[in-house]
CSV table of C-alpha atoms in Angstrom, one decimal:
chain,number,residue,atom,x,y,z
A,1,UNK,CA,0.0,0.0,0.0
A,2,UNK,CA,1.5,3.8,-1.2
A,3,UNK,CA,1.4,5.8,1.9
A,4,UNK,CA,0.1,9.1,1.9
A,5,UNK,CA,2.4,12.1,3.6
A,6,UNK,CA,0.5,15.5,3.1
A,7,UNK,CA,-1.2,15.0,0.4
A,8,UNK,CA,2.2,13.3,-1.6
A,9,UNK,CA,2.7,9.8,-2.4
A,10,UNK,CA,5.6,8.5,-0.7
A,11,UNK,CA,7.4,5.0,-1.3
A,12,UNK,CA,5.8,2.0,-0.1
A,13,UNK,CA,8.8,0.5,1.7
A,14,UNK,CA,6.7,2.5,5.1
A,15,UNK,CA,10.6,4.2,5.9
A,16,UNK,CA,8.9,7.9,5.4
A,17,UNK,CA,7.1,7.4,8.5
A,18,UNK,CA,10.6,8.0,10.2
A,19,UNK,CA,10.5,11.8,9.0
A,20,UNK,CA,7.6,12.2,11.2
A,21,UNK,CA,9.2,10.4,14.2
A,22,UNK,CA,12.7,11.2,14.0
A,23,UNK,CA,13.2,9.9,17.7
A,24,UNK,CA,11.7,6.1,16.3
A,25,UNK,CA,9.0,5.9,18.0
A,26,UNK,CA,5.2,5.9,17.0
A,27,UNK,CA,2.1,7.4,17.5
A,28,UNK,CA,-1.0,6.1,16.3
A,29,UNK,CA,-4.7,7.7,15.9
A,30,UNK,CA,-7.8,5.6,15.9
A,31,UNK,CA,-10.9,6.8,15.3
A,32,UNK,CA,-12.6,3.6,14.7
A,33,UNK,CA,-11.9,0.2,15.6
A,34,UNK,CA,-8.7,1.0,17.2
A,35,UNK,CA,-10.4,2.5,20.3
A,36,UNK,CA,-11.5,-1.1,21.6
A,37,UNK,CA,-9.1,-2.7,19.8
A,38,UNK,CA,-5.5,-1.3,20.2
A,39,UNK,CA,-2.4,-2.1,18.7
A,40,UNK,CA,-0.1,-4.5,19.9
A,41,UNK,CA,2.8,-3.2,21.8
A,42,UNK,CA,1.5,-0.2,22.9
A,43,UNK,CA,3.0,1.7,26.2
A,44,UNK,CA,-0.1,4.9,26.5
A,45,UNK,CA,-3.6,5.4,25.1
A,46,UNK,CA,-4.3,8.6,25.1
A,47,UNK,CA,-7.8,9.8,24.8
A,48,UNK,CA,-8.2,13.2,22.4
A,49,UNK,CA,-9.0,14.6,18.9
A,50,UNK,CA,-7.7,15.5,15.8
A,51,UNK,CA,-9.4,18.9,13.6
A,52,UNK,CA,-10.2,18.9,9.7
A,53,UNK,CA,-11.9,15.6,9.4
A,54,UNK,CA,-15.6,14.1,9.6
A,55,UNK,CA,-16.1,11.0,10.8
A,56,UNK,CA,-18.4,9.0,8.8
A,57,UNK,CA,-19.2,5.0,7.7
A,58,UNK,CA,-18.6,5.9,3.9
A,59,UNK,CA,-16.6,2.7,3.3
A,60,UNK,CA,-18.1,-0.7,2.1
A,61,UNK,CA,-15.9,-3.1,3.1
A,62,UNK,CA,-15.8,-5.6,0.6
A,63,UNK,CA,-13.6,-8.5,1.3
A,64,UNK,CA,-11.9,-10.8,-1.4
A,65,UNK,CA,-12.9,-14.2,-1.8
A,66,UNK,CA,-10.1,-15.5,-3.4
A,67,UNK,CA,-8.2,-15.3,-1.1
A,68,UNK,CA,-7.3,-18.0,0.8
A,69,UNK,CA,-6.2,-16.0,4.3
A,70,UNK,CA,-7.9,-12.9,5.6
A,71,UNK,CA,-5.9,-10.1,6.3
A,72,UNK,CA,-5.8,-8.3,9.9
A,73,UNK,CA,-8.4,-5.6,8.5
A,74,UNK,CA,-10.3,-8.6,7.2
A,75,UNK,CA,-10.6,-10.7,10.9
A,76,UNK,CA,-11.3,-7.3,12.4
A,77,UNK,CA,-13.9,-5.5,10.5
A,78,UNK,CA,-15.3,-8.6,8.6
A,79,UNK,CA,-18.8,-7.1,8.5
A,80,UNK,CA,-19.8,-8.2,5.4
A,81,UNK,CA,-19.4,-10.8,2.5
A,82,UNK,CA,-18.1,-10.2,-1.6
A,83,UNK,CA,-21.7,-10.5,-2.6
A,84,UNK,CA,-22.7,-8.2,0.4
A,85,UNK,CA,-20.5,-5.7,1.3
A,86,UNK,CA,-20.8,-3.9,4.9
A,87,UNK,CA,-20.0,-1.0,5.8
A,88,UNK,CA,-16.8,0.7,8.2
A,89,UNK,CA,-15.7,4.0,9.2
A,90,UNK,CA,-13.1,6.3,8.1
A,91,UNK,CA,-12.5,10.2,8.2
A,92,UNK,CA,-12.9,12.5,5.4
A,93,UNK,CA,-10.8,15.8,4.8
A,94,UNK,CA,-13.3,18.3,6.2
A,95,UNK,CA,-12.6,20.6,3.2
A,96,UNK,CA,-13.7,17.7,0.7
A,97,UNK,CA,-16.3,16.9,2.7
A,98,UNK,CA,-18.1,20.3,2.6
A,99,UNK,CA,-18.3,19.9,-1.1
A,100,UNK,CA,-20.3,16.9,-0.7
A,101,UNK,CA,-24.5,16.9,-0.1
A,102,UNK,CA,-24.3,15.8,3.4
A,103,UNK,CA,-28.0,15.6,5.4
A,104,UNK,CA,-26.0,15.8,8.6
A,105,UNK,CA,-24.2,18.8,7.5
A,106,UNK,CA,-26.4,21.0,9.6
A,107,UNK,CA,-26.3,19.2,13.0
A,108,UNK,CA,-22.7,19.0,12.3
A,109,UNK,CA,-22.2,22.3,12.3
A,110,UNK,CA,-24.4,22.9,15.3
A,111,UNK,CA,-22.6,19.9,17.4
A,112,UNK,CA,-20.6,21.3,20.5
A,113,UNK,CA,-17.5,18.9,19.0
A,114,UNK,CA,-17.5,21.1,15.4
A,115,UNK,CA,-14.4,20.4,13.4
A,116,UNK,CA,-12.8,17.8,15.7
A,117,UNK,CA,-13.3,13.8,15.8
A,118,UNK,CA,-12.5,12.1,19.0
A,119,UNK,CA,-10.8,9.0,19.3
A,120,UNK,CA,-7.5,7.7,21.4
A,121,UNK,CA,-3.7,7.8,20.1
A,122,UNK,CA,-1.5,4.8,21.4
A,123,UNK,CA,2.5,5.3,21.8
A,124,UNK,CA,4.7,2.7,20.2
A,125,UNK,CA,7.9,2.7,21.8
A,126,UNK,CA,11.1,2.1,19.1
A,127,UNK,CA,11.5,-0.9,19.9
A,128,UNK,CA,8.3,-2.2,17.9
A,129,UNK,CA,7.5,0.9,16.1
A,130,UNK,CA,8.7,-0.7,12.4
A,131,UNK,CA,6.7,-4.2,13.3
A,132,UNK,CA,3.9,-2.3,14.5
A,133,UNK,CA,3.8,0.2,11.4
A,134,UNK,CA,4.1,-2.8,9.0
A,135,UNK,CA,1.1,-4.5,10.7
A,136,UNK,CA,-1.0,-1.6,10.5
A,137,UNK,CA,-0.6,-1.1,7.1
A,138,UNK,CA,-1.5,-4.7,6.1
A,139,UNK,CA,-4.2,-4.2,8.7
A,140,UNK,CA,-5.6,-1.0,7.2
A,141,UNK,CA,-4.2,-2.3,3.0
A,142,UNK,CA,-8.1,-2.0,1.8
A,143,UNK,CA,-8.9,1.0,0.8
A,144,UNK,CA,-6.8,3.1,2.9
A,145,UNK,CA,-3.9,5.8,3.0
A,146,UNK,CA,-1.7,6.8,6.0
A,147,UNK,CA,-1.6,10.5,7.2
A,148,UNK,CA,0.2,13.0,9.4
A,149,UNK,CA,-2.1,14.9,11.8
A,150,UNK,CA,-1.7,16.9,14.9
A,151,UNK,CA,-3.7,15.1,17.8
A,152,UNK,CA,-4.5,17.2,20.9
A,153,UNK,CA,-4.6,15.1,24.0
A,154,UNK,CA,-7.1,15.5,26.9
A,155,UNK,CA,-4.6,13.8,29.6
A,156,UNK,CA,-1.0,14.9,30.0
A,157,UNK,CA,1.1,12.4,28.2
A,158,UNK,CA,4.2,10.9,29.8
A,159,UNK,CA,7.5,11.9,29.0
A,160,UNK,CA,6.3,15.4,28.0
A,161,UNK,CA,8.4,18.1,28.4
A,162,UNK,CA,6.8,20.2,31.4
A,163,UNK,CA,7.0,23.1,29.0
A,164,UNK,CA,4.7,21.8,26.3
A,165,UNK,CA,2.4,19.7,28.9
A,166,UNK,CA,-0.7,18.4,26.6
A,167,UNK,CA,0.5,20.0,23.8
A,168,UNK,CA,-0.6,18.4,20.2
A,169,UNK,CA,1.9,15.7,18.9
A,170,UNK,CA,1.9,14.2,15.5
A,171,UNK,CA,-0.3,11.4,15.1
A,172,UNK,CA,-0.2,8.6,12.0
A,173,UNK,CA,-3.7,8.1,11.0
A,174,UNK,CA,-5.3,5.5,8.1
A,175,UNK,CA,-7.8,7.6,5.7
A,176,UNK,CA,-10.3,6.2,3.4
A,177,UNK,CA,-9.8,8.4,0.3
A,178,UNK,CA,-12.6,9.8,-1.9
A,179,UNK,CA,-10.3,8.3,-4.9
A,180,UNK,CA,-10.0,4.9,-3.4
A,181,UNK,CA,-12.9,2.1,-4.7
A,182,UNK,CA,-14.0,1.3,-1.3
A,183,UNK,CA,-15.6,5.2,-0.7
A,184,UNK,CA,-19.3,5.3,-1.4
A,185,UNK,CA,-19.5,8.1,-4.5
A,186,UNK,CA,-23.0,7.6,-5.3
A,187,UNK,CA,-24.8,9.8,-3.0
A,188,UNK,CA,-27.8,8.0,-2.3
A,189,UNK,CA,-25.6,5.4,-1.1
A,190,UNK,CA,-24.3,7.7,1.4
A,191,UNK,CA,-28.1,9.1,2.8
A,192,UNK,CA,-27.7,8.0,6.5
A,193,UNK,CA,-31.3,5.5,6.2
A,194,UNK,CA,-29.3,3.7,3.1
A,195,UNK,CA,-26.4,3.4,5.3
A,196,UNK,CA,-28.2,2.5,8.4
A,197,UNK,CA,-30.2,-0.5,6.1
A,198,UNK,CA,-26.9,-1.8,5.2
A,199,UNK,CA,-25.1,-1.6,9.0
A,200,UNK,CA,-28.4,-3.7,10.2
A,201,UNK,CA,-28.1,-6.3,7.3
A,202,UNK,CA,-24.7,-6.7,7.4
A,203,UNK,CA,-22.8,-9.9,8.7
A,204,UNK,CA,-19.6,-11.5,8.2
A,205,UNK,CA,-17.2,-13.5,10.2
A,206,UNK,CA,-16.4,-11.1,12.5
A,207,UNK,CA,-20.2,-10.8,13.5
A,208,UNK,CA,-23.5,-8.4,12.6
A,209,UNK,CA,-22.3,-4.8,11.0
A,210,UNK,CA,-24.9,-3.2,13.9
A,211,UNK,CA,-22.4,-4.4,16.4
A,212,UNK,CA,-19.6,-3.0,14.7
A,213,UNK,CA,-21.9,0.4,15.0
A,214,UNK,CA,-22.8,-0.2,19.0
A,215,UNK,CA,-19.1,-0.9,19.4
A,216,UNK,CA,-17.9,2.7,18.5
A,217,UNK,CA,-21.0,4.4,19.9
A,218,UNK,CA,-19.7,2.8,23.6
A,219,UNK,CA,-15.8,3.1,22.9
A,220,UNK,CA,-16.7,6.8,22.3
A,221,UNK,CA,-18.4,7.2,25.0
A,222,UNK,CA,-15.8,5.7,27.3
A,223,UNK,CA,-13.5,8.2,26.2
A,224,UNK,CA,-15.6,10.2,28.6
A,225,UNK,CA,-17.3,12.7,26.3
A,226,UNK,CA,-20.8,11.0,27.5
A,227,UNK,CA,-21.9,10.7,23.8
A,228,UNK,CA,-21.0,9.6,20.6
A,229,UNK,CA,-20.5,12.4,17.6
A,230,UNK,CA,-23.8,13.3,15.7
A,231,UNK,CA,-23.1,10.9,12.6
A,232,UNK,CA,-22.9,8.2,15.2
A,233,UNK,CA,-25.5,8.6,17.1
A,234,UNK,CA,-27.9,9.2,14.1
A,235,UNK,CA,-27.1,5.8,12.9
A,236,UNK,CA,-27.5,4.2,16.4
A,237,UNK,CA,-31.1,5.3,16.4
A,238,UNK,CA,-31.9,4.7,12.8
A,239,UNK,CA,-30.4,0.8,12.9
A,240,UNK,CA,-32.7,0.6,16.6
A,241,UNK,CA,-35.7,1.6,14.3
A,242,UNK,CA,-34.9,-1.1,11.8
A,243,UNK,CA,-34.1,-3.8,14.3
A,244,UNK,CA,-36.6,-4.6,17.4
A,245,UNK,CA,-35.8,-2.4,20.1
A,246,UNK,CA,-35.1,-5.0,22.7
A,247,UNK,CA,-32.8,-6.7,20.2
A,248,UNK,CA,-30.9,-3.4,19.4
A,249,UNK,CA,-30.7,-2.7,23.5
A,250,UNK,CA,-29.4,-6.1,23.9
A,251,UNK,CA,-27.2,-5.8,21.4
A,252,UNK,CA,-25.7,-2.3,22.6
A,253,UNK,CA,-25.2,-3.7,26.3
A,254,UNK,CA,-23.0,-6.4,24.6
A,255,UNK,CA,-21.3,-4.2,23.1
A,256,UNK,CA,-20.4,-2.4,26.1
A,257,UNK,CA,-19.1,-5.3,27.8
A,258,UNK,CA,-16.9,-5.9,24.9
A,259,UNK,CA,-15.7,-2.7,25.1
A,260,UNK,CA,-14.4,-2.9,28.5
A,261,UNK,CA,-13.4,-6.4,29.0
A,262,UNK,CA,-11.1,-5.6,25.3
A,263,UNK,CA,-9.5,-2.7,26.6
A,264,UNK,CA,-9.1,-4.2,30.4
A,265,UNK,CA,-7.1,-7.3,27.9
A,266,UNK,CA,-4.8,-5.0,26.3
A,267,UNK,CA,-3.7,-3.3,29.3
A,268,UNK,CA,-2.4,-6.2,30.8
A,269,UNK,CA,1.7,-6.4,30.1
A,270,UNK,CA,0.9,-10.0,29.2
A,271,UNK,CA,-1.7,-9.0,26.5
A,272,UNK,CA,0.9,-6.5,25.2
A,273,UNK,CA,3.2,-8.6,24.7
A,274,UNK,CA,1.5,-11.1,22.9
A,275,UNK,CA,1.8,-8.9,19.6
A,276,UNK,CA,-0.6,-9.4,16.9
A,277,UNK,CA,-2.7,-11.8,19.1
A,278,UNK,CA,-3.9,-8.8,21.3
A,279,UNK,CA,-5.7,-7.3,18.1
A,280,UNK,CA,-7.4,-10.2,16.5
């Protein structure tokens, strides 16, 4: 996968990263799946946000059935099949974005979190920052592109300088690009009651795409905001229309559990340790 460095296509080999990180170390944004399910051999998760992107389930994920292994981003977000694709999250430039016919648009702009998109960044210490950047690339191969973003913490990080304190630090983040063949271009497929059909159909191997949806509306809120964004929530009440309501509550306290008993796993040093097993 060609890596994406401010807007420039650098060379695949995943060395450019090291211009961001001169010290060899990593840091890592997720905004999606990576919230409950961090990478391995991470040191901090930080909870906080990055500006000038919207959040939104735009990309069908559509997995290949010829092959004959699935690829980390396959076991993880397997919420579909070939013949039915699901759909997962990514971030959009804001600027692109507002040249797009978004229904949300308006209760975007009105949300108190305007123009940022919470998630948690996770510190990879040198040591496994090149195994951990080469797992997150096969990880995140379909359809996405890594960027450079500042992230602003919430929580003073450790090791700061006491100058700088929570100051933003540059985070490596995986896009779905408009100009990728995953992103949904046809606008009715992106009108949030076509979207929310498709989360509630959904199913693959790694389980129903509504749980994929419940998953990120708790993970968000454990970040302590209280509440997902507006895109999320909006589908969280559409997919509970679609689906029986004690199914969809049942569902979404499942999900909760997962949540917490995922991210109590991965802080274990064991768990850490383990590498790629922690994520799968």
């Amino acid at each position: 996968m060609a890596a994406v460095a401010q807007g420039h296509q650098v060379h695949p080999d995943g060395r450019t990263w090291k211009n961001h990180f001169p010290k060899g170390d990593l840091w890592v944004f997720g905004y999606g799946s990576l919230i409950w399910k961090p990478p391995p051999h991470y040191d901090q998760r930080v909870p906080g946000y990055i500006n000038g992107y919207v959040r939104r389930f735009w990309q069908p994920f559509k997995p290949d059935k010829d092959r004959k292994t699935l690829t980390c981003s396959q076991s993880t977000d397997h919420r579909g099949t070939p013949e039915k694709p699901g759909r997962v999250v990514t971030v959009i430039e804001r600027t692109f974005w507002e040249t797009l016919d978004d229904p949300l648009a308006r209760l975007e702009s009105e949300a108190s979190t305007t123009g940022k998109v919470w998630g948690a960044a996770y510190h990879i210490p040198a040591s496994h920052a090149e195994e951990v950047h080469g797992y997150l690339d096969e990880r995140e191969i379909d359809g996405y592109s890594a960027h450079y973003t500042p992230f602003h913490p919430t929580v003073d990080i450790e090791g700061a300088n006491s100058s700088s304190g929570s100051s933003p630090i540059i985070c490596m983040l995986y896009v779905g690009q408009p100009t990728n063949p995953q992103f949904l271009r046809d606008p009715a497929d992106r009108e949030p009651q076509n979207v929310a059909q498709v989360i509630s159909a959904g199913h693959g191997l790694s389980g129903k795409g509504s749980e994929y949806l419940f998953l990120l509306e708790k993970a968000l809120e454990g970040l302590g905001l209280g509440t997902a964004d507006v895109h999320v929530t909006d589908l969280v009440k559409r997919v509970k229309a679609i689906e029986t309501e004690e199914l969809a509550e049942a569902e979404e306290e499942e999900a909760e559990l997962k949540v917490t008993r995922s991210l109590e796993g991965s802080a274990e040093e064991p768990g850490r340790e383990n590498g790629r097993a922690t994520i799968e």
